[in-house]
Amino acid sequence: MSDVLTAPRSRRNIELVLLVLALAVAVGANYLAGIGREEPFSDYFWSMTLTLGLMSLFIHVILRFRAKYADPVILPLVVALNGIGLAMIHRLDLSAASDITPVAPQQVLWTAVAIGAAAVLLILFRDHRILRRFTYISLIVSAVLLLLPLTPLGLEINGARIWISVGVGTFQPGEIAKITLAIFFAGYLSTNRDLILLAGKKIGPLQFPRFRDLAPMAAAWLVSIGVLIFQRDLGSSILFFGLFMVMIYVATSRVSWVLIGLAMIGVGVFVALELFSHVALRFDSWINAFSPDVYDRAPGGSRQVVQGLFGLANGGLIGTGLGEGRPDLVTYANSDMIIAALGEELGLIGVVAIVMMYVILVSRGIRAALGTKDGFGKLLACGLSFTIALQCFVVIGGITRLIPLTGLTTPFMSAGGSSLLANWLIVALLLLISETARRPAPTEPMKDSFPEALGVNGKPVKKRPEKEATR
Amino acid sequence: MNQAIRSAWVVAIGMFALILGSLTYVQFFQAQALNDNDWNSRQLYQDFGRQRGAILVDGRAIAESVPSDDAFNFQRVYNEPELYAHLTGYYSLSLGSTQLEDKESSILSGTSSSLFYDRVVSLFSGVEAQGASVELTIDPEIQQLASDLIPDGQRGSIVVTEPSTGNILAMVSKPTYDPNLLSGHDTAIIEENVAGLLEQPGLSIYTNPATQSLVAPGSVFKLIDAAAALESGKYDAESEIPNPPALEFPGIEYTLPNFVTGGCASRTTADLKFALEQSCNTPFAQIALDLGEETIQEQAAKFGFGEELTIPTQVIASSFPSDLTDPELAQSAVGQFDTRVTPLQMAMVASAIANNGQLMKPQLVKSIRAADLELIESPQPEVLRQSVSRETADQLTDWMVNVVDNGTATGAQVPGVEVAGKTGTAEVSATGDNAWFTGFAPADDPQVAISIVMENVDIPTGQQLTSPSAKRLIEAVLNR
C-alpha cells in the first residue's frame, strides 16, 4: 500500500486568507439578499456577520493551537457554504408572509452552536484515534438515536417520523447517528478486516465472507430498511446504507462486497416499491412528473419537483440575481429544495460553483483518508467524505429529476439545526484526521534530511500509540 | 486500502459529474421548454410581484399597484374603474391583460428597454425596481361628462379629440365594467365574475368598443363622399346633382330612397351643400357611382380606413367594401351595406377636416415617467397624412357649419360658437338604428373634434343622444 506525501507545512496563514475570502462571499451574499427588500444593514445582517466571522475565526485559532497541520481548505469551504445557505434562507424569509417566523436568525443561532460544538470536539480530541475506543458505545448511541423518534418524544412531520421534540425546538437524531454509525463501522471494520478478508469460501473469482462476518452488513441493511419502514425516511436509509457500503468496500477492497450490497439494494428497492405506498408514489412522481394527475396528487404529487425545475430553468445560465427570482414558489425552498432556490437566483454558473466547493471538500476529506496512516482514520474520513458526496448526489439528483426526490438536507446550506450541527462535527473530524495525515512524523532532529523524505520510506521513528491495522 | 479509497473518490466524483450534467441539462438545454410550460406561472408571479407603475389621468392614478399581503406582494387597483375600464383594460392573473395594461406592460412593469438605465441604477442602489407611470391625454372632466351623456343600459361610444395634436381628450363606451372584479388574485372569484359580466348584454370586457368595434356609419360617411367629389375636381360648390326621391337600378327591384320625411323632397336637384344639410342619399349615391368604387376607397383610405393603429392600444381598421355592384356601391356610399367604421375613425375624419385636411395620429399617452417622476418619453404630435387639400377642408367645414346652422344637426348649436357637424343614421336592424354625430368646433379655430355613436336606438332617441351631447361636450371643452 502506497503512502501519500504531504509536505508538513502548517498552512494556517493560507487558511486565514481563504477564510477571509469565504467570509467576504458569505457577507456579500447576505448583503445582496437583504438589499432588495429592506435596509441591507439589518440586525440580522450584523448578527450573521458577527456570528459567522467570530466563530470561524475562533475555529481557526483553535486549529492554530490544536491541529496546526490540518487541511487549510476545508474550513473556508464550509464557512462559504454555510454563509451562502444563510443568505438564501434569509432571502426566502424576506419573501415569506409577514406572520411567519423568520428562519434565518434561528439558523444563525444553530451556526453558532454547530461551530461551537466543532470547536469543543477539536479541543477534547487531540487525536481522532481516541474515538476508536468508542466503537461499541457508538453502536449503542446510534441505536438509541435512531430509536428516539419512535418513542413518545418523537414527532411526525410531513409523513416522516424522524424528529424529536427537545423543548425549544425539534431535532433530527438521525443526523448525529450518521456520525456515530460511521465511527462504529470504522472501528469494527478496521479491527475485523482480516477476518472478513480471509475467512470464507471462494466461489469463482469472488471471495465471499463468512456469514458471521456478514452480520454487520446485514445489520446495516436492516437499519436502512427499518428507517424506511418506521420513520418513512427514504433519504436517510439511502445514506446509512451507502455509508456502510463504501466503508466495507474500502476496508476490504473487495468488489464482491459492492456486488452483494447492490443486490441488497435491489431487493430493498423492490420490497419498498411493493410494500410502501409512499416509496411507490415517489417513484411514480419521478417517472411521470409532468403528467397532470400526478402533478396535483396529494400526497406524493410531483408539484414540488416540477416547481423546482421551473425555478432552475428560470435561473438559466446566469441566474436572476439574489432576491430577483421567485424561489419562494417552491415548497421547502429553504431546506430540501435550497439548491433549486440557489440555482434560480445564482444560475447554472453559481450552482456549479457551489457543487465544485463540495467536490473540493469531499476530495480534501478523501485526501485526509489517503494521508492518515491508521485504518480507523482512513475508514472514518473516507466514509464521512463519501456521505457528503452521496448526500449531495441524492439531493441535487432528486431536484434535477436524475433520481427520485427524497427529503434530504443539502449539507451546510439547508435550514435545519441538526443537519448543520452534524455536518460541522463531521468537519471537525475531517480536520482532525487531516491533521494526523499532514503532521510530520515526530522525529529526532535529523541531519541532512528533507521533510518530504520522512514519509517516503514510512518508518516512523516513534512507535504509534495504536496497533496499525493497515500495515 | 488507499486504492479502494481512490476508487471511492472516483465514484464520488462520478456522482458529482452526474449532478453537474443534470443541472446543465435542466438549466441550459431544457430551460426554454420548462419556461414555456403551461404550468409555469413563474413569469406571471414575477410580474404580479412587481410594483407596477400607475396609469395617470391629470396626475391622478386611475390604475395603481398597492402592497398586498399575499404571495404576490402587490395588488392592482382601479380607481374610478367603470369610467376608464375600456382604456386601462385589466391586469388579471387568469385572463391575462388587455388594453393599456397589455400594450404598455413593459413600461408599467419596468422591463422595457427604455428603462434599462433605471434598472441598472436600482441594481446598485438596492431599491426595488419600479415600473414607470403612463400619463394619459384624457381630460377627466370631459371623460366624466362623456360618460354621463351615455345613459345606462345604452350601448354607445363617445370619442373627443384635439384636432391639431391628435390627443384624445375623452374616450368612453357603455356598457362598462369594473376591472377590479377581474384583477384579484383568486382565480375562482375571477372566473365567477367573468361569468357574471359575460351575461350583460352588449358588454365587451375583452375589447374597447371605441377602437375595436365596427359600426355602420350611415350618413356621416357622406363627408367622405363629399371630400372625394371635391378632390376629384369634377364637382364643386356649384355642381347640381339630380335629387330624385329614390334611386332606381336597371334590372332589379331595389331602390335607394331619400329619407321620406326630411327636407330632401323639396328639391329635385341639389348642390352638395344642400345634400349634406338635409342628408340626402340619392345625390351622394350618384356621385359614388360617377367617381367609382376606387375613388371613394382611396379617399376613405386617406382618412385612415384600412389601417390598423396603435395608440398604443389597438385600433382596428375601418373598411369600405370592394368589388361592388352598382346598388351595393350606392348603399356603401351612404354608409350602409358593408361599410364599417370604429367610433375613433369618424373622430379622425372630423379632426382631419378641422385641421386643414391634415390628419394627426390619435394619441392616448401624454407622457411616460420613471418611478422618480423623471420624464422618459413624451410622444410628439405625429402627422399621418394630408387627407384632403386645405381648400377641400375649408369647403367641407363651411358645409358642415351649415348642417348645424340649418340642417339635421341643429341640436349641436352652441351660442356664439360656429359648430361644424354631420349626423348619421344607419339602419342596421329591425329593432333600431345607429345614431351618429361627427363634428368639430369652433369652425374657424377647431379645438375639439367629436364622434358620437349610439347603437340600436329609435330615431328620436338617437337625435336626442347625439347632437345635444355634442353641444355639451363642445361647451365643456371650450370652457376648460
Coordinates of C-alpha atoms in Angstrom, one line a residue, chain B residues 88-406:
Chain B
T88 CA -57.0 50.7 -18.9
G89 CA -58.3 47.2 -19.5
Y90 CA -57.4 44.8 -16.7
Y91 CA -54.3 43.1 -15.3
S92 CA -55.6 39.7 -14.5
L93 CA -53.9 36.6 -13.2
S94 CA -56.1 34.2 -15.1
L95 CA -57.3 36.3 -18.0
G96 CA -54.1 38.0 -18.9
S97 CA -54.2 41.7 -19.5
T98 CA -55.8 44.0 -22.0
Q99 CA -55.7 47.5 -23.5
L100 CA -53.1 49.8 -21.8
E101 CA -52.3 47.2 -19.2
D102 CA -51.3 44.9 -22.0
K103 CA -49.8 47.3 -24.6
E104 CA -47.8 49.4 -22.0
S105 CA -46.9 46.3 -19.9
S106 CA -43.2 46.5 -20.4
I107 CA -43.2 50.2 -19.4
L108 CA -45.5 49.7 -16.4
S109 CA -43.6 46.7 -15.2
G110 CA -40.3 48.4 -15.8
T111 CA -38.9 45.7 -18.1
S112 CA -38.9 48.0 -21.2
S113 CA -35.5 48.6 -22.8
S114 CA -36.1 52.3 -22.4
L115 CA -36.0 51.8 -18.7
F116 CA -32.6 49.9 -18.8
Y117 CA -30.7 52.8 -17.2
D118 CA -33.2 52.8 -14.2
R119 CA -32.8 49.1 -13.8
V120 CA -29.1 49.4 -13.6
V121 CA -29.3 52.2 -11.1
S122 CA -31.8 50.2 -8.9
L123 CA -29.4 47.2 -9.2
F124 CA -26.7 49.1 -7.5
S125 CA -28.8 51.2 -5.1
G126 CA -30.7 48.2 -4.0
V127 CA -34.0 49.9 -4.4
E128 CA -36.6 47.6 -5.8
A129 CA -37.0 48.3 -9.5
Q130 CA -40.4 50.0 -10.0
G131 CA -42.3 50.3 -13.2
A132 CA -42.8 53.6 -15.0
S133 CA -46.1 55.5 -15.0
V134 CA -48.1 56.2 -18.1
E135 CA -49.9 59.5 -18.1
L136 CA -52.9 59.8 -20.5
T137 CA -54.0 62.6 -22.7
I138 CA -57.5 62.2 -21.2
D139 CA -59.2 65.2 -19.6
P140 CA -61.0 63.7 -16.6
E141 CA -63.9 66.2 -16.7
I142 CA -64.6 65.7 -20.3
Q143 CA -64.3 61.9 -19.8
Q144 CA -66.8 62.1 -17.0
L145 CA -69.2 64.3 -19.0
A146 CA -69.0 61.9 -22.0
S147 CA -69.7 59.0 -19.8
D148 CA -72.7 60.8 -18.3
L149 CA -74.0 61.5 -21.7
I150 CA -74.5 57.8 -22.5
P151 CA -77.5 56.6 -20.5
D152 CA -77.0 53.4 -18.5
G153 CA -78.2 50.5 -20.5
Q154 CA -77.5 52.2 -23.8
R155 CA -74.7 50.8 -25.9
G156 CA -72.7 53.6 -27.3
S157 CA -69.3 55.3 -27.6
I158 CA -68.0 58.9 -27.5
V159 CA -64.6 60.0 -28.7
V160 CA -63.4 63.5 -28.1
T161 CA -60.0 64.6 -29.7
E162 CA -57.9 67.7 -30.2
P163 CA -57.6 68.1 -34.0
S164 CA -54.3 69.9 -34.0
T165 CA -52.4 67.2 -32.0
G166 CA -54.5 64.0 -32.3
N167 CA -54.6 63.9 -28.5
I168 CA -57.7 62.0 -27.2
L169 CA -59.5 64.0 -24.6
A170 CA -62.2 61.5 -23.8
M171 CA -63.0 58.0 -24.9
V172 CA -65.9 56.2 -23.3
S173 CA -68.1 53.3 -24.1
K174 CA -71.0 51.8 -22.4
P175 CA -71.9 49.4 -21.0
T176 CA -68.8 49.3 -19.0
Y177 CA -67.5 47.1 -16.1
D178 CA -65.3 47.2 -13.1
P179 CA -61.8 45.8 -13.9
N180 CA -61.2 45.3 -10.2
L181 CA -63.5 42.3 -10.5
L182 CA -61.0 40.7 -12.8
S183 CA -57.8 41.7 -11.2
G184 CA -57.9 39.9 -7.8
H185 CA -55.6 37.1 -7.0
D186 CA -58.2 34.4 -6.5
T187 CA -58.8 32.7 -9.9
A188 CA -62.0 31.1 -8.7
I189 CA -63.5 34.5 -7.9
I190 CA -62.3 35.9 -11.2
E191 CA -64.0 33.1 -13.1
E192 CA -67.2 33.8 -11.3
N193 CA -67.0 37.5 -12.0
V194 CA -66.3 36.9 -15.7
A195 CA -69.3 34.7 -16.0
G196 CA -71.4 37.4 -14.4
L197 CA -70.0 40.1 -16.8
L198 CA -70.4 38.0 -19.9
E199 CA -74.1 37.8 -19.2
Q200 CA -74.6 41.5 -19.5
P201 CA -75.9 42.3 -23.0
G202 CA -73.7 44.5 -25.2
L203 CA -70.8 44.5 -22.7
S204 CA -67.4 43.8 -24.1
I205 CA -64.7 43.1 -21.5
Y206 CA -62.1 42.0 -24.0
T207 CA -62.1 45.0 -26.3
N208 CA -62.5 48.8 -26.3
P209 CA -65.6 49.4 -28.4
A210 CA -64.4 52.9 -29.3
T211 CA -61.4 51.5 -31.2
Q212 CA -62.3 47.8 -31.7
S213 CA -65.9 47.5 -32.6
L214 CA -67.0 48.2 -36.2
V215 CA -70.3 50.0 -36.7
A216 CA -72.2 51.0 -39.8
P217 CA -71.6 54.8 -40.2
G218 CA -74.7 55.7 -42.1
S219 CA -74.8 59.3 -43.3
V220 CA -71.6 60.6 -41.6
F221 CA -69.9 58.7 -44.3
K222 CA -71.2 61.3 -46.8
L223 CA -68.4 63.6 -45.5
I224 CA -66.0 61.2 -47.3
D225 CA -68.1 61.2 -50.5
A226 CA -68.2 65.0 -50.4
A227 CA -64.4 65.1 -49.9
A228 CA -63.9 62.6 -52.8
A229 CA -66.1 64.7 -55.0
L230 CA -64.2 67.9 -54.3
E231 CA -60.8 66.3 -54.6
S232 CA -61.7 64.7 -57.9
G233 CA -62.1 68.1 -59.5
K234 CA -65.3 67.0 -61.2
Y235 CA -67.5 68.7 -58.5
D236 CA -67.5 72.0 -56.8
A237 CA -69.9 74.1 -54.7
E238 CA -71.8 75.0 -57.8
S239 CA -72.4 71.4 -59.0
E240 CA -76.1 70.5 -59.2
I241 CA -76.8 66.8 -58.8
P242 CA -80.2 65.2 -59.5
N243 CA -82.1 64.6 -56.3
P244 CA -84.8 62.0 -57.0
P245 CA -86.8 60.7 -54.1
A246 CA -85.3 57.3 -54.8
L247 CA -82.6 55.8 -57.0
E248 CA -83.5 53.0 -59.3
F249 CA -81.2 50.4 -60.8
P250 CA -81.9 48.8 -64.1
G251 CA -82.8 45.1 -63.9
I252 CA -83.5 44.8 -60.2
E253 CA -86.3 45.8 -57.9
Y254 CA -84.1 47.5 -55.3
T255 CA -84.4 51.3 -54.9
L256 CA -82.3 53.6 -52.7
P257 CA -84.6 56.1 -51.2
N258 CA -84.1 59.5 -49.6
F259 CA -85.3 59.9 -46.1
V260 CA -89.1 60.4 -46.7
T261 CA -90.0 63.0 -44.1
G262 CA -86.8 65.1 -44.5
G263 CA -86.2 68.3 -46.4
C264 CA -84.8 66.5 -49.4
A265 CA -88.1 66.1 -51.1
S266 CA -88.3 69.9 -51.6
R267 CA -85.8 69.9 -54.4
T268 CA -85.3 67.8 -57.5
T269 CA -81.7 68.8 -57.8
A270 CA -79.3 69.5 -55.0
D271 CA -75.9 71.1 -54.7
L272 CA -73.5 69.4 -52.2
K273 CA -74.3 72.0 -49.5
F274 CA -78.0 71.2 -49.6
A275 CA -77.4 67.4 -49.9
L276 CA -75.2 67.5 -46.8
E277 CA -77.6 69.8 -45.0
Q278 CA -80.6 67.6 -45.4
S279 CA -78.5 64.4 -45.7
C280 CA -80.0 63.3 -49.0
N281 CA -79.0 59.9 -50.1
T282 CA -79.5 59.9 -53.9
P283 CA -77.1 62.7 -54.8
F284 CA -74.2 61.0 -52.9
A285 CA -75.1 57.6 -54.3
Q286 CA -74.8 59.1 -57.8
I287 CA -71.5 60.8 -57.0
A288 CA -70.1 57.5 -55.9
L289 CA -71.4 55.7 -59.0
D290 CA -69.9 58.5 -61.1
L291 CA -66.5 58.5 -59.4
G292 CA -66.3 54.8 -58.9
E293 CA -65.6 52.5 -56.1
E294 CA -61.9 53.0 -56.1
T295 CA -62.0 56.8 -55.8
I296 CA -64.3 56.5 -52.7
Q297 CA -62.0 53.8 -51.3
E298 CA -58.9 55.9 -51.9
Q299 CA -60.4 58.9 -50.2
A300 CA -61.5 56.8 -47.3
A301 CA -58.0 55.4 -47.0
K302 CA -56.6 58.9 -46.8
F303 CA -58.8 59.4 -43.7
G304 CA -57.4 56.2 -42.2
F305 CA -59.7 53.5 -43.5
G306 CA -58.0 50.1 -44.0
E307 CA -55.2 50.9 -41.5
E308 CA -54.6 49.5 -38.1
L309 CA -53.2 51.9 -35.5
T310 CA -51.6 51.5 -32.1
I311 CA -52.3 54.5 -29.9
P312 CA -50.7 52.5 -28.2
T313 CA -53.8 50.3 -27.7
Q314 CA -55.0 48.6 -30.8
V315 CA -57.3 50.4 -33.2
I316 CA -58.7 48.0 -35.8
A317 CA -59.1 49.0 -39.4
S318 CA -62.3 50.6 -40.6
S319 CA -63.3 49.3 -44.0
F320 CA -65.1 50.4 -47.2
P321 CA -66.0 47.3 -49.2
S322 CA -64.8 46.5 -52.7
D323 CA -65.9 44.5 -55.8
L324 CA -69.3 46.1 -55.5
T325 CA -72.3 46.1 -57.9
D326 CA -73.9 49.5 -58.5
P327 CA -76.6 49.1 -55.9
E328 CA -74.1 47.9 -53.4
L329 CA -71.8 50.8 -54.2
A330 CA -74.7 53.2 -53.8
Q331 CA -75.6 51.8 -50.5
S332 CA -72.0 51.7 -49.3
A333 CA -71.5 55.3 -50.2
V334 CA -74.3 56.3 -47.7
G335 CA -72.6 54.3 -45.0
Q336 CA -74.6 51.1 -45.2
F337 CA -74.1 47.7 -46.8
D338 CA -70.6 46.6 -45.7
T339 CA -69.1 50.0 -44.8
R340 CA -67.9 49.7 -41.2
V341 CA -66.1 52.1 -39.0
T342 CA -64.8 52.4 -35.5
P343 CA -66.1 55.4 -33.4
L344 CA -62.5 56.7 -33.4
Q345 CA -62.3 56.6 -37.2
M346 CA -65.1 59.1 -37.5
A347 CA -63.4 61.4 -35.0
M348 CA -60.3 61.1 -37.2
V349 CA -62.4 62.2 -40.2
A350 CA -63.7 65.2 -38.3
S351 CA -60.3 66.0 -37.0
A352 CA -58.7 65.9 -40.4
I353 CA -61.3 68.3 -41.9
A354 CA -60.9 70.6 -38.8
N355 CA -57.1 70.5 -39.1
N356 CA -57.0 72.0 -42.6
G357 CA -57.0 68.5 -44.1
Q358 CA -54.1 67.2 -42.2
L359 CA -54.7 64.0 -40.2
M360 CA -52.9 63.7 -36.9
K361 CA -52.2 60.3 -35.4
P362 CA -54.6 59.8 -32.4
Q363 CA -52.6 59.7 -29.2
L364 CA -53.7 58.3 -25.8
V365 CA -50.4 58.7 -24.0
K366 CA -49.2 62.1 -23.0
S367 CA -46.0 61.0 -21.2
I368 CA -44.1 58.2 -19.6
R369 CA -42.4 58.9 -16.3
A370 CA -40.0 56.8 -14.3
A371 CA -40.8 56.0 -10.6
D372 CA -38.8 59.1 -9.6
L373 CA -41.1 61.2 -11.9
E374 CA -38.3 61.7 -14.4
L375 CA -39.7 62.2 -17.9
I376 CA -38.7 59.2 -20.1
E377 CA -40.8 59.7 -23.1
S378 CA -43.4 62.1 -24.3
P379 CA -45.0 61.2 -27.7
Q380 CA -44.9 64.2 -30.1
P381 CA -47.8 65.0 -32.4
E382 CA -47.4 63.0 -35.5
V383 CA -48.8 63.7 -38.9
L384 CA -50.4 60.6 -40.5
R385 CA -51.1 62.2 -43.9
Q386 CA -52.8 65.0 -45.8
S387 CA -56.4 63.6 -46.1
V388 CA -57.7 66.4 -48.2
S389 CA -56.4 69.6 -49.6
R390 CA -56.8 72.8 -47.5
E391 CA -59.3 74.1 -49.9
T392 CA -61.4 71.0 -49.7
A393 CA -61.2 71.1 -45.9
D394 CA -62.4 74.7 -45.8
Q395 CA -65.2 73.9 -48.2
L396 CA -66.3 70.9 -46.2
T397 CA -66.1 73.0 -43.0
D398 CA -68.4 75.6 -44.4
W399 CA -70.9 73.0 -45.4
M400 CA -70.7 71.3 -42.0
V401 CA -71.3 74.6 -40.3
N402 CA -74.4 74.9 -42.5
V403 CA -75.6 71.4 -41.4
V404 CA -75.5 72.6 -37.7
D405 CA -77.0 76.0 -38.5
N406 CA -79.8 74.9 -40.8

